[in-house]
Short mmCIF file of C-alpha atoms in Angstrom, two decimals:
data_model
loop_
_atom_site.label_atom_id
_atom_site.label_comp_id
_atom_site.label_asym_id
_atom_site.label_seq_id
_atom_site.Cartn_x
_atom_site.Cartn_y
_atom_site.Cartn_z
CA UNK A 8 0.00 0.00 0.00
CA UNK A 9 1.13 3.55 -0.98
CA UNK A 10 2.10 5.59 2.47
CA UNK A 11 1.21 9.37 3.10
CA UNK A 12 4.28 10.02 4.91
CA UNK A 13 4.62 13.87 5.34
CA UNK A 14 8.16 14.77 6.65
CA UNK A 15 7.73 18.03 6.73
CA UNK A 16 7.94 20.12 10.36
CA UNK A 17 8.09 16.63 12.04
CA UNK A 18 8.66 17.84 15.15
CA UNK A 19 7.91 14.25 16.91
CA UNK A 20 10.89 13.42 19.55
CA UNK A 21 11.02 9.91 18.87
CA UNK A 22 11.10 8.49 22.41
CA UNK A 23 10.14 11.66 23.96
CA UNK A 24 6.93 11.54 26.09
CA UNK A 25 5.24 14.30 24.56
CA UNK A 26 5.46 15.30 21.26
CA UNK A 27 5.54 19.05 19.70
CA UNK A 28 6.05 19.49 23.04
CA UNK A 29 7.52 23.29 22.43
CA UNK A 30 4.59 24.62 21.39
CA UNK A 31 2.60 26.07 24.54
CA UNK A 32 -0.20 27.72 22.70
CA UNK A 33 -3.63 26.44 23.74
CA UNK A 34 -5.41 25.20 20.64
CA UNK A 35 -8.85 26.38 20.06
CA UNK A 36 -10.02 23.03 19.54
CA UNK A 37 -9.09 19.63 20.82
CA UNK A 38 -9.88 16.12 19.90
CA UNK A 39 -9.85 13.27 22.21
CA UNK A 40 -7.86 10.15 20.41
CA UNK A 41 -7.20 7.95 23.37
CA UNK A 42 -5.39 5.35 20.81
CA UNK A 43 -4.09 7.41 18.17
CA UNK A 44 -4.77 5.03 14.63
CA UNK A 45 -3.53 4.62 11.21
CA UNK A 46 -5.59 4.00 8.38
CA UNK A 47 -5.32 1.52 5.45
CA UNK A 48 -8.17 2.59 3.33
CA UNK A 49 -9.06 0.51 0.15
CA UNK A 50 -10.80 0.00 -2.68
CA UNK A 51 -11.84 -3.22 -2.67
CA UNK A 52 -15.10 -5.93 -4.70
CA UNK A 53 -17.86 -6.16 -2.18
CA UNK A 54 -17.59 -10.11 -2.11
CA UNK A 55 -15.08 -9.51 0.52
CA UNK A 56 -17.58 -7.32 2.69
CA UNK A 57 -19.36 -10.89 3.44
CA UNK A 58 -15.92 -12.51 4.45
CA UNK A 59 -15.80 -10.84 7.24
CA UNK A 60 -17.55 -10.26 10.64
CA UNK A 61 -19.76 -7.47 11.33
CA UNK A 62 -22.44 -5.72 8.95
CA UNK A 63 -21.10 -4.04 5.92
CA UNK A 64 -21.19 -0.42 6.42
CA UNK A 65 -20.29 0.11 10.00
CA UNK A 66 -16.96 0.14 12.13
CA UNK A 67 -16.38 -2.14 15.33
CA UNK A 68 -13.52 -3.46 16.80
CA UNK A 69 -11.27 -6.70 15.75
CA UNK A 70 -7.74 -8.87 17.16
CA UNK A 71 -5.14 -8.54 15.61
CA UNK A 72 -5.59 -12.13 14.09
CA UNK A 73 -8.26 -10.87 12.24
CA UNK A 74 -6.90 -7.84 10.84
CA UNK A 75 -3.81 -9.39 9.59
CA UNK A 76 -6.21 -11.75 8.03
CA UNK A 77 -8.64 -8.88 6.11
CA UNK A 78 -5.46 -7.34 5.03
CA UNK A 79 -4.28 -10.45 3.83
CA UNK A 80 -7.33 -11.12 1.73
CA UNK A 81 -7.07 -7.16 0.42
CA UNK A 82 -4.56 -8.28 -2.15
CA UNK A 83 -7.28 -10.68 -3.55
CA UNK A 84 -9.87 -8.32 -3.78
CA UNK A 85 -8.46 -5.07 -4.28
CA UNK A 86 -9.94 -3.18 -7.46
CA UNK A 87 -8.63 -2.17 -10.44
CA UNK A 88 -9.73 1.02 -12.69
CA UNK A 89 -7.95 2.82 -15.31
CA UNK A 90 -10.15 5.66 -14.36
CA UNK A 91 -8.86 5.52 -10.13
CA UNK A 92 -5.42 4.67 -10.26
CA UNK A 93 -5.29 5.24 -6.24
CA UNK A 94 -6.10 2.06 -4.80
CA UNK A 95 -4.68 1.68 -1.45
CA UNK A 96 -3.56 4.49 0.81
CA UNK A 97 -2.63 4.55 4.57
CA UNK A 98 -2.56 7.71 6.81
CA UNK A 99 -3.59 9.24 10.05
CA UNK A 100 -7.08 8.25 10.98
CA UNK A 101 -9.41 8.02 13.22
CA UNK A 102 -12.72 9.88 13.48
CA UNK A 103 -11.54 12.44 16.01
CA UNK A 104 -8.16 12.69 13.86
CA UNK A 105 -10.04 13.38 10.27
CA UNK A 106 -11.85 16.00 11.77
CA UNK A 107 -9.19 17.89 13.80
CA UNK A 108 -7.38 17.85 10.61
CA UNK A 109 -9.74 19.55 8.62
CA UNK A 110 -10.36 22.49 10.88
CA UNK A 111 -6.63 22.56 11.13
CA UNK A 112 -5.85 22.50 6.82
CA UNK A 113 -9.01 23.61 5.39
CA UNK A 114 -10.07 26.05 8.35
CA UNK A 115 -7.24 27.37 9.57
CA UNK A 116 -8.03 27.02 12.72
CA UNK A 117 -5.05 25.88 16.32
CA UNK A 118 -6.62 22.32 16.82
CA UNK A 119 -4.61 19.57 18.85
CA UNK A 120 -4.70 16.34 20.00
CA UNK A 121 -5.06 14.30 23.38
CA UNK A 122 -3.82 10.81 23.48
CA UNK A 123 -1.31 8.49 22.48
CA UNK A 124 0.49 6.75 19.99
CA UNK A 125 3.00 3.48 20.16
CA UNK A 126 6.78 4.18 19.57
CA UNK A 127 6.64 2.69 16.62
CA UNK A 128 6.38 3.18 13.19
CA UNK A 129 3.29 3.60 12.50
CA UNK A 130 3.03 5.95 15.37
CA UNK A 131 6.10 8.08 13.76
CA UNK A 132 3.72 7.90 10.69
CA UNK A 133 0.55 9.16 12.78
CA UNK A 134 2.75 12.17 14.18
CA UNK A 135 3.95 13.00 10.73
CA UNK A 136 1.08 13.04 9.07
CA UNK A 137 -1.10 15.74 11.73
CA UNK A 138 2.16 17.81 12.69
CA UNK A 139 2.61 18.53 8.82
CA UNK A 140 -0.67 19.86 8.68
CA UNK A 141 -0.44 22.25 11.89
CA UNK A 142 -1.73 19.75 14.64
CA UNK A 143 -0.46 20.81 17.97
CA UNK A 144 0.62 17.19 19.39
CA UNK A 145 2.16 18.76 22.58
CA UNK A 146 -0.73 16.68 24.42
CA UNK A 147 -0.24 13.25 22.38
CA UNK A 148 1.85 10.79 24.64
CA UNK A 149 4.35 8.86 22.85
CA UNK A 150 4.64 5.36 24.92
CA UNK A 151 5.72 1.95 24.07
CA UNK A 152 3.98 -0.73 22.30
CA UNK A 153 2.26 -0.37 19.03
CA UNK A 154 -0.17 1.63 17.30
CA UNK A 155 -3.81 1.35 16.32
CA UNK A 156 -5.02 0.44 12.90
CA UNK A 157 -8.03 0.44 10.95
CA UNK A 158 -8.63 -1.34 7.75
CA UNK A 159 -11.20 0.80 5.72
CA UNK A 160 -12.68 -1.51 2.54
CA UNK A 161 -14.59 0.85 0.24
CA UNK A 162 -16.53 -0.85 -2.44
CA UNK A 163 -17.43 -0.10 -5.67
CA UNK A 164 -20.00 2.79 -4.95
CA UNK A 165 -17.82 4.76 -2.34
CA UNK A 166 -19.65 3.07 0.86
CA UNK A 167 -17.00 1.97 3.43
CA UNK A 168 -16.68 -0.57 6.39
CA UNK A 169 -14.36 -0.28 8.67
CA UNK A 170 -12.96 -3.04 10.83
CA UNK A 171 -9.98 -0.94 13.65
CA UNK A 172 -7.97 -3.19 15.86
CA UNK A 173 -6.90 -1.57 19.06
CA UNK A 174 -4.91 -4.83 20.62
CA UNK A 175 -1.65 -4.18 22.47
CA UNK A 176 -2.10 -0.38 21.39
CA UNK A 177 -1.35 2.40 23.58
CA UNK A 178 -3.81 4.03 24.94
CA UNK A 179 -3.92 7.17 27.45
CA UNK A 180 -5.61 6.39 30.67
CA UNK A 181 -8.17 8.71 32.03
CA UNK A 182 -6.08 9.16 35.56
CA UNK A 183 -2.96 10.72 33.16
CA UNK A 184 -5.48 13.88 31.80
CA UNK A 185 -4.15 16.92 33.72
CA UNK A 186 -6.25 20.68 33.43
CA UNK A 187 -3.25 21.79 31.55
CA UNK A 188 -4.20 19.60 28.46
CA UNK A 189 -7.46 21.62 28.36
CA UNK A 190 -6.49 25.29 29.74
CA UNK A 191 -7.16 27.98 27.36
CA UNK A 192 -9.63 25.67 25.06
CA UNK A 193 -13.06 26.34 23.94
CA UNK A 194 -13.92 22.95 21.96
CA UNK A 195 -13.42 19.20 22.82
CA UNK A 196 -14.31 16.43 20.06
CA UNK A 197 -15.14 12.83 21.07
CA UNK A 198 -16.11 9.76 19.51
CA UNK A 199 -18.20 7.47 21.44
CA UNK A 200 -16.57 3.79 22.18
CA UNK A 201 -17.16 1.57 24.95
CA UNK A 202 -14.02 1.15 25.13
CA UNK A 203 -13.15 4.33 26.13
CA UNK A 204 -16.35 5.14 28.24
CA UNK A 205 -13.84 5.77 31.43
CA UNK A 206 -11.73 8.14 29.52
CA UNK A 207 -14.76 9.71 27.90
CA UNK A 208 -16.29 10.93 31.14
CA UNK A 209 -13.04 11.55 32.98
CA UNK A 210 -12.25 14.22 29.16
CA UNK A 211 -15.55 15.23 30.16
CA UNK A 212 -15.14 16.31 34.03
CA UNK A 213 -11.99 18.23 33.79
CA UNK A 214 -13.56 19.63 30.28
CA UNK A 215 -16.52 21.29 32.03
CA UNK A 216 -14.32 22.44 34.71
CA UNK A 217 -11.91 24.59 32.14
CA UNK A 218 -15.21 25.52 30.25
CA UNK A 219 -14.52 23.75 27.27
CA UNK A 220 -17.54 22.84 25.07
CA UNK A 221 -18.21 19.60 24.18
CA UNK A 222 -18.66 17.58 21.07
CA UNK A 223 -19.79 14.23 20.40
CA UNK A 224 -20.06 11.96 17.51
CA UNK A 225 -22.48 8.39 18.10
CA UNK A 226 -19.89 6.07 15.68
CA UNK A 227 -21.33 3.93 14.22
CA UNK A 228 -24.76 1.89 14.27
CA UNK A 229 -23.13 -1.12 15.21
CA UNK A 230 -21.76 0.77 18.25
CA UNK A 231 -25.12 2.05 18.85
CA UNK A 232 -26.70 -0.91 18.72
CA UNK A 233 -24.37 -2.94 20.93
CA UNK A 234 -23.89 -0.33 23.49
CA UNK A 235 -27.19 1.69 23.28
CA UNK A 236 -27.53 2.05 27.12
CA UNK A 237 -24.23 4.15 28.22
CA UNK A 238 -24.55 6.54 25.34
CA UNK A 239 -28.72 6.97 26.54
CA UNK A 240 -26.97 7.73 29.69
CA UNK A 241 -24.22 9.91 28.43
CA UNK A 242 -26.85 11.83 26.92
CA UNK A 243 -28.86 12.36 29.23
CA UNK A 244 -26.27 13.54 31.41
CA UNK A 245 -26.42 17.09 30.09
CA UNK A 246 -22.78 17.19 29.59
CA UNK A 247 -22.78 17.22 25.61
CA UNK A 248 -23.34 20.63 23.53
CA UNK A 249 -23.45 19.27 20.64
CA UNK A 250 -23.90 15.64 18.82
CA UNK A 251 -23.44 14.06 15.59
CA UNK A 252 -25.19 11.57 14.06
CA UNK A 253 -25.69 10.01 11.02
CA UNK A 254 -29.43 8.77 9.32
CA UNK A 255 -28.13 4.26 10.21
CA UNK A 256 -26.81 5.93 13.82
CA UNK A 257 -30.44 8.07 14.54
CA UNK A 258 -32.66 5.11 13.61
CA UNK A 259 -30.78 2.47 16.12
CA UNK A 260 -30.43 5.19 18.52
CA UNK A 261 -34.34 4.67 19.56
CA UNK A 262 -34.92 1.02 17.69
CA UNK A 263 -35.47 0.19 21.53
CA UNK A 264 -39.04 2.33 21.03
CA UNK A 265 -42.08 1.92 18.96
CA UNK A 266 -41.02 1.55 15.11
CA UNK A 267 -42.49 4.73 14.22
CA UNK A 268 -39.67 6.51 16.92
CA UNK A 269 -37.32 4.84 14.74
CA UNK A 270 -36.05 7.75 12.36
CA UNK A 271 -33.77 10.54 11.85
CA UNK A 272 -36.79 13.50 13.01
CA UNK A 273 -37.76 11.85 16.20
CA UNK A 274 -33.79 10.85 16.98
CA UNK A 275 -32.97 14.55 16.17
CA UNK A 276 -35.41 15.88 18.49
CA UNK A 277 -34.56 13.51 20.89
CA UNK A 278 -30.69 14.70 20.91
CA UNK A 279 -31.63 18.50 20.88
CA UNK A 280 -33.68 17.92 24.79
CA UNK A 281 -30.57 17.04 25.89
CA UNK A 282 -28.09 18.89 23.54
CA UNK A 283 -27.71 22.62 22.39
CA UNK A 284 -26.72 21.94 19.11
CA UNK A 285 -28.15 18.32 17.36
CA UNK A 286 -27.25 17.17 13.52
CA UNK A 287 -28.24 14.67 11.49
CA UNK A 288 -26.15 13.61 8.28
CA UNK A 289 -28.80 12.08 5.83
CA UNK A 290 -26.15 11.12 2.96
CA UNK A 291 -26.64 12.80 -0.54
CA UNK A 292 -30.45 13.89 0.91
CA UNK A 293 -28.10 16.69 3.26
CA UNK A 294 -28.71 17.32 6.87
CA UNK A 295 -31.74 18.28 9.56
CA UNK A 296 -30.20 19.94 12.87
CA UNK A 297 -31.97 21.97 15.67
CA UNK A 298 -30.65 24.35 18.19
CA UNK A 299 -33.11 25.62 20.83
CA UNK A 300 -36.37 25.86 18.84
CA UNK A 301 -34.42 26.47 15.73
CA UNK A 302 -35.03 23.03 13.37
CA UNK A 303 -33.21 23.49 9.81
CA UNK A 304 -33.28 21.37 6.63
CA UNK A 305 -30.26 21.60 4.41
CA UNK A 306 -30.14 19.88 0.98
CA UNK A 307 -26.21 18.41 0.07
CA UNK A 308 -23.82 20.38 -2.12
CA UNK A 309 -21.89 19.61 -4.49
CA UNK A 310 -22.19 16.73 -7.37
CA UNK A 311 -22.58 13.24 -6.11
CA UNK A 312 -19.45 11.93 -7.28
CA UNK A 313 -18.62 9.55 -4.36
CA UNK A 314 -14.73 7.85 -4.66
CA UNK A 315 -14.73 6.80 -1.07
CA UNK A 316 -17.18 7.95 1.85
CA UNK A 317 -14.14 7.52 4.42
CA UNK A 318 -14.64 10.62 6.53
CA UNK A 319 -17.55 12.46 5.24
CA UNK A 320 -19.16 12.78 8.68
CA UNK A 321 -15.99 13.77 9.96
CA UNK A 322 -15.00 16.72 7.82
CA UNK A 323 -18.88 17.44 8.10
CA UNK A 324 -18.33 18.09 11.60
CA UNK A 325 -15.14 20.22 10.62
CA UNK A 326 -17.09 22.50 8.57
CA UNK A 327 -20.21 22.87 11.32
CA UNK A 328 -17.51 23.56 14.14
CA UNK A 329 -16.03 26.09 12.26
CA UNK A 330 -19.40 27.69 11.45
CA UNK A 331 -20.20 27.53 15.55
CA UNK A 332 -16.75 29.27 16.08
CA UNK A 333 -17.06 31.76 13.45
CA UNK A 334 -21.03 32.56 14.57
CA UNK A 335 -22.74 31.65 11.66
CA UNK A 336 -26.42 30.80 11.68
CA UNK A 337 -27.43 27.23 12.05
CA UNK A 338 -28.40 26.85 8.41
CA UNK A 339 -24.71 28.14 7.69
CA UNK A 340 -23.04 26.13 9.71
CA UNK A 341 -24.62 23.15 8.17
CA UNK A 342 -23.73 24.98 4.85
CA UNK A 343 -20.13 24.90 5.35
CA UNK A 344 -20.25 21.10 7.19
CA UNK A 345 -21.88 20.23 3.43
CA UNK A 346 -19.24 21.62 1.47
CA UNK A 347 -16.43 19.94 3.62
CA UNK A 348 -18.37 16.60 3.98
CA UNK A 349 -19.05 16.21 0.15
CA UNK A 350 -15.47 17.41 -0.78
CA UNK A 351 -13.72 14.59 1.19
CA UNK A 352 -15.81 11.86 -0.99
CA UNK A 353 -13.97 12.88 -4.20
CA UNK A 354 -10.57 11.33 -3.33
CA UNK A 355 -9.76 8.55 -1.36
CA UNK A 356 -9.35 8.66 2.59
CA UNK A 357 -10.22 10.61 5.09
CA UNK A 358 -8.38 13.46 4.38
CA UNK A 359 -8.97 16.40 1.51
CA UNK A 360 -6.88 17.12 -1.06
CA UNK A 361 -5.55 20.59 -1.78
CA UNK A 362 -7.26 20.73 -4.97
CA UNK A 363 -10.74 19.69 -3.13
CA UNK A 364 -9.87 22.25 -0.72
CA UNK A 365 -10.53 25.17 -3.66
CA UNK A 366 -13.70 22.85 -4.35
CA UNK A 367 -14.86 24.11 -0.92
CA UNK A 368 -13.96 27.35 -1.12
CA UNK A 369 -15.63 27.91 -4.31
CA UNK A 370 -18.58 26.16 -2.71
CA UNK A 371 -18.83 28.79 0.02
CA UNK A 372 -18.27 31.48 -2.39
CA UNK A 373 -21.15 30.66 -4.28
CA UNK A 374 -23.19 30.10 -1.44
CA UNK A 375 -22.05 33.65 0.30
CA UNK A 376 -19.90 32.19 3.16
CA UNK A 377 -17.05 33.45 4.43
CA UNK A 378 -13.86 31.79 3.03
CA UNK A 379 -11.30 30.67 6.20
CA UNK A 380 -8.66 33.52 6.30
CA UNK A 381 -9.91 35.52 3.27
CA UNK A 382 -12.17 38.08 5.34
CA UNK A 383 -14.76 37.79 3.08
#
């Protein structure tokens, strides 16, 4: 597989506990990556999809057995095009990571990260890759042991399933947060995973105490479905301001009520009782969101030309933060989250090209958004 190894201002210290860490300026926004991952995204037939555990379109957990084994079986099934010449290509990733690093590039605005990443070098790879595009990693712990990874298998018509392995990774515990890593912040991303439910709520207590807003994305259905209960509770708690979803996510979220409860509307209003800002991604039909009594309906932009659908929630939720940050309206802010969601579709991975990048811009232009940086 091809590597995205940027070099440039690699300012990772190898063994060092703490990387980037000269830089002492608070970012504005922070994600939570308790096991910092690596991506192999492919392009792959779909008769793989039913070789493997788990429903096609959603993202859980495997060993380490079985990810050697999927990547095994990706030189079997990997596609060829003449028309998509980029088949394989492996990078930072991680929910939390894709969407830090498009309010970093694309937005231009100080995002870092909180967690950890083996001494290895795939974690070298991870650092790389976010401190080339202006990531502050002063609060990601370099430890020993390995890295995450996630294998993402995108089919034929862009859809993706994603199978991450997290065995023998390194992972930031919730008793090592300090209030420095927060001090001076005004956002904090999360991704919701059982597996990190301790961390989650410990981010979440020192988070509230520094002021620092909070973000939440559901996951993934399968998550959902599997771990409904927590995330009800987490909820509930009145501790999120704002929460992503997507349409598959909305619809588990209350499959535990009567059918009719079972869809993105009632899941949306569901979210904004207990959230001040609540979104729901409906694919190429755009977005619903609500904020107070505020309920908007926002059609996609942008052709539907879909290479790979690795990240579009994530760089959704770039665009939307930024809006938030910026004080745009709520329709704006799901304005902007379109642009960046449906520009990260037209390439492979989870990241957007410089060339989709002016695709955005132009997109805003048109639309009479404010381009980052430009002042107008």
């Amino acid at each position: 597989m091809g590597v995205e190894y940027k070099p440039k201002n690699n300012r990772n210290g190898g063994e060092e506990d703490h990387c980037n860490s000269a830089v002492t300026d608070p970012p504005l926004i922070l994600g939570l990556l308790p096991s910092a991952l690596v991506d192999h995204v492919v392009k792959v037939d779909r008769s793989l999809l039913s070789q493997i555990p788990g429903d096609s379109g959603g993202s859980f957990p495997v060993e380490i057995e079985e990810l050697e084994h999927i990547l095994k079986e990706v030189k079997v099934h990997i596609l060829s095009s003449p028309d998509d010449p980029t088949l394989a290509k492996t990078l930072a990733g991680g929910s939390v990571a894709n969407t830090i690093r498009g309010l970093a590039t694309g937005f231009r605005l100080s995002c870092g990260i909180i967690g950890a990443c083996g001494a290895d070098e795939q974690g070298k790879l991870f650092a790389s890759n976010m401190s080339f595009y202006g990531v502050n990693l002063s609060r990601l712990r370099m430890k020993k042991g390995t890295t995450a990874q996630c294998v993402c298998l995108v089919d034929e018509l862009g859809n993706r399933t994603m199978r991450p392995c997290f065995s023998n990774a390194a992972k930031i515990q919730g008793d090592e947060l300090r209030k420095e890593d927060f001090k001076g912040s005004k956002w904090l991303i999360l991704r919701y995973a059982i597996s990190n439910l301790e961390i989650i709520h410990a981010a979440i207590q020192i988070a509230k105490q520094e002021g620092v807003l909070i973000s939440l994305d559901l996951a993934s259905f399968e998550m959902v479905r599997k771990f409904r209960l927590p995330l009800l509770q987490l909820l509930e708690s009145g501790n999120i301001n704002l929460c992503f979803a997507n349409e598959d996510e909305a619809i588990e979220l209350l499959s535990f009520r009567d059918e009719e409860d079972a869809n993105p509307e009632a899941a949306l209003e569901f979210l904004a009782k207990h959230c001040q800002w609540a979104v729901v991604t409906l694919g190429p039909k755009g977005c619903i969101a609500r904020h107070g009594k505020e309920t908007v309906r926002v059609p996609a932009i942008g052709e539907a030309n879909v290479i790979d659908a690795t990240g579009a929630g994530d760089l959704f939720a770039s665009g939307f933060l930024y809006g938030l940050v910026k004080g745009l309206s709520l329709e704006e802010c799901c304005m902007v989250g379109s642009c960046s969601g449906c520009s990260v579709i037209r390439a492979l991975g989870g990241e957007v090209t410089p060339e989709n990048w002016q695709w955005v811009y132009k997109k805003m232009q048109t639309k009479g958004l404010t381009i980052p940086g430009s002042g107008k």
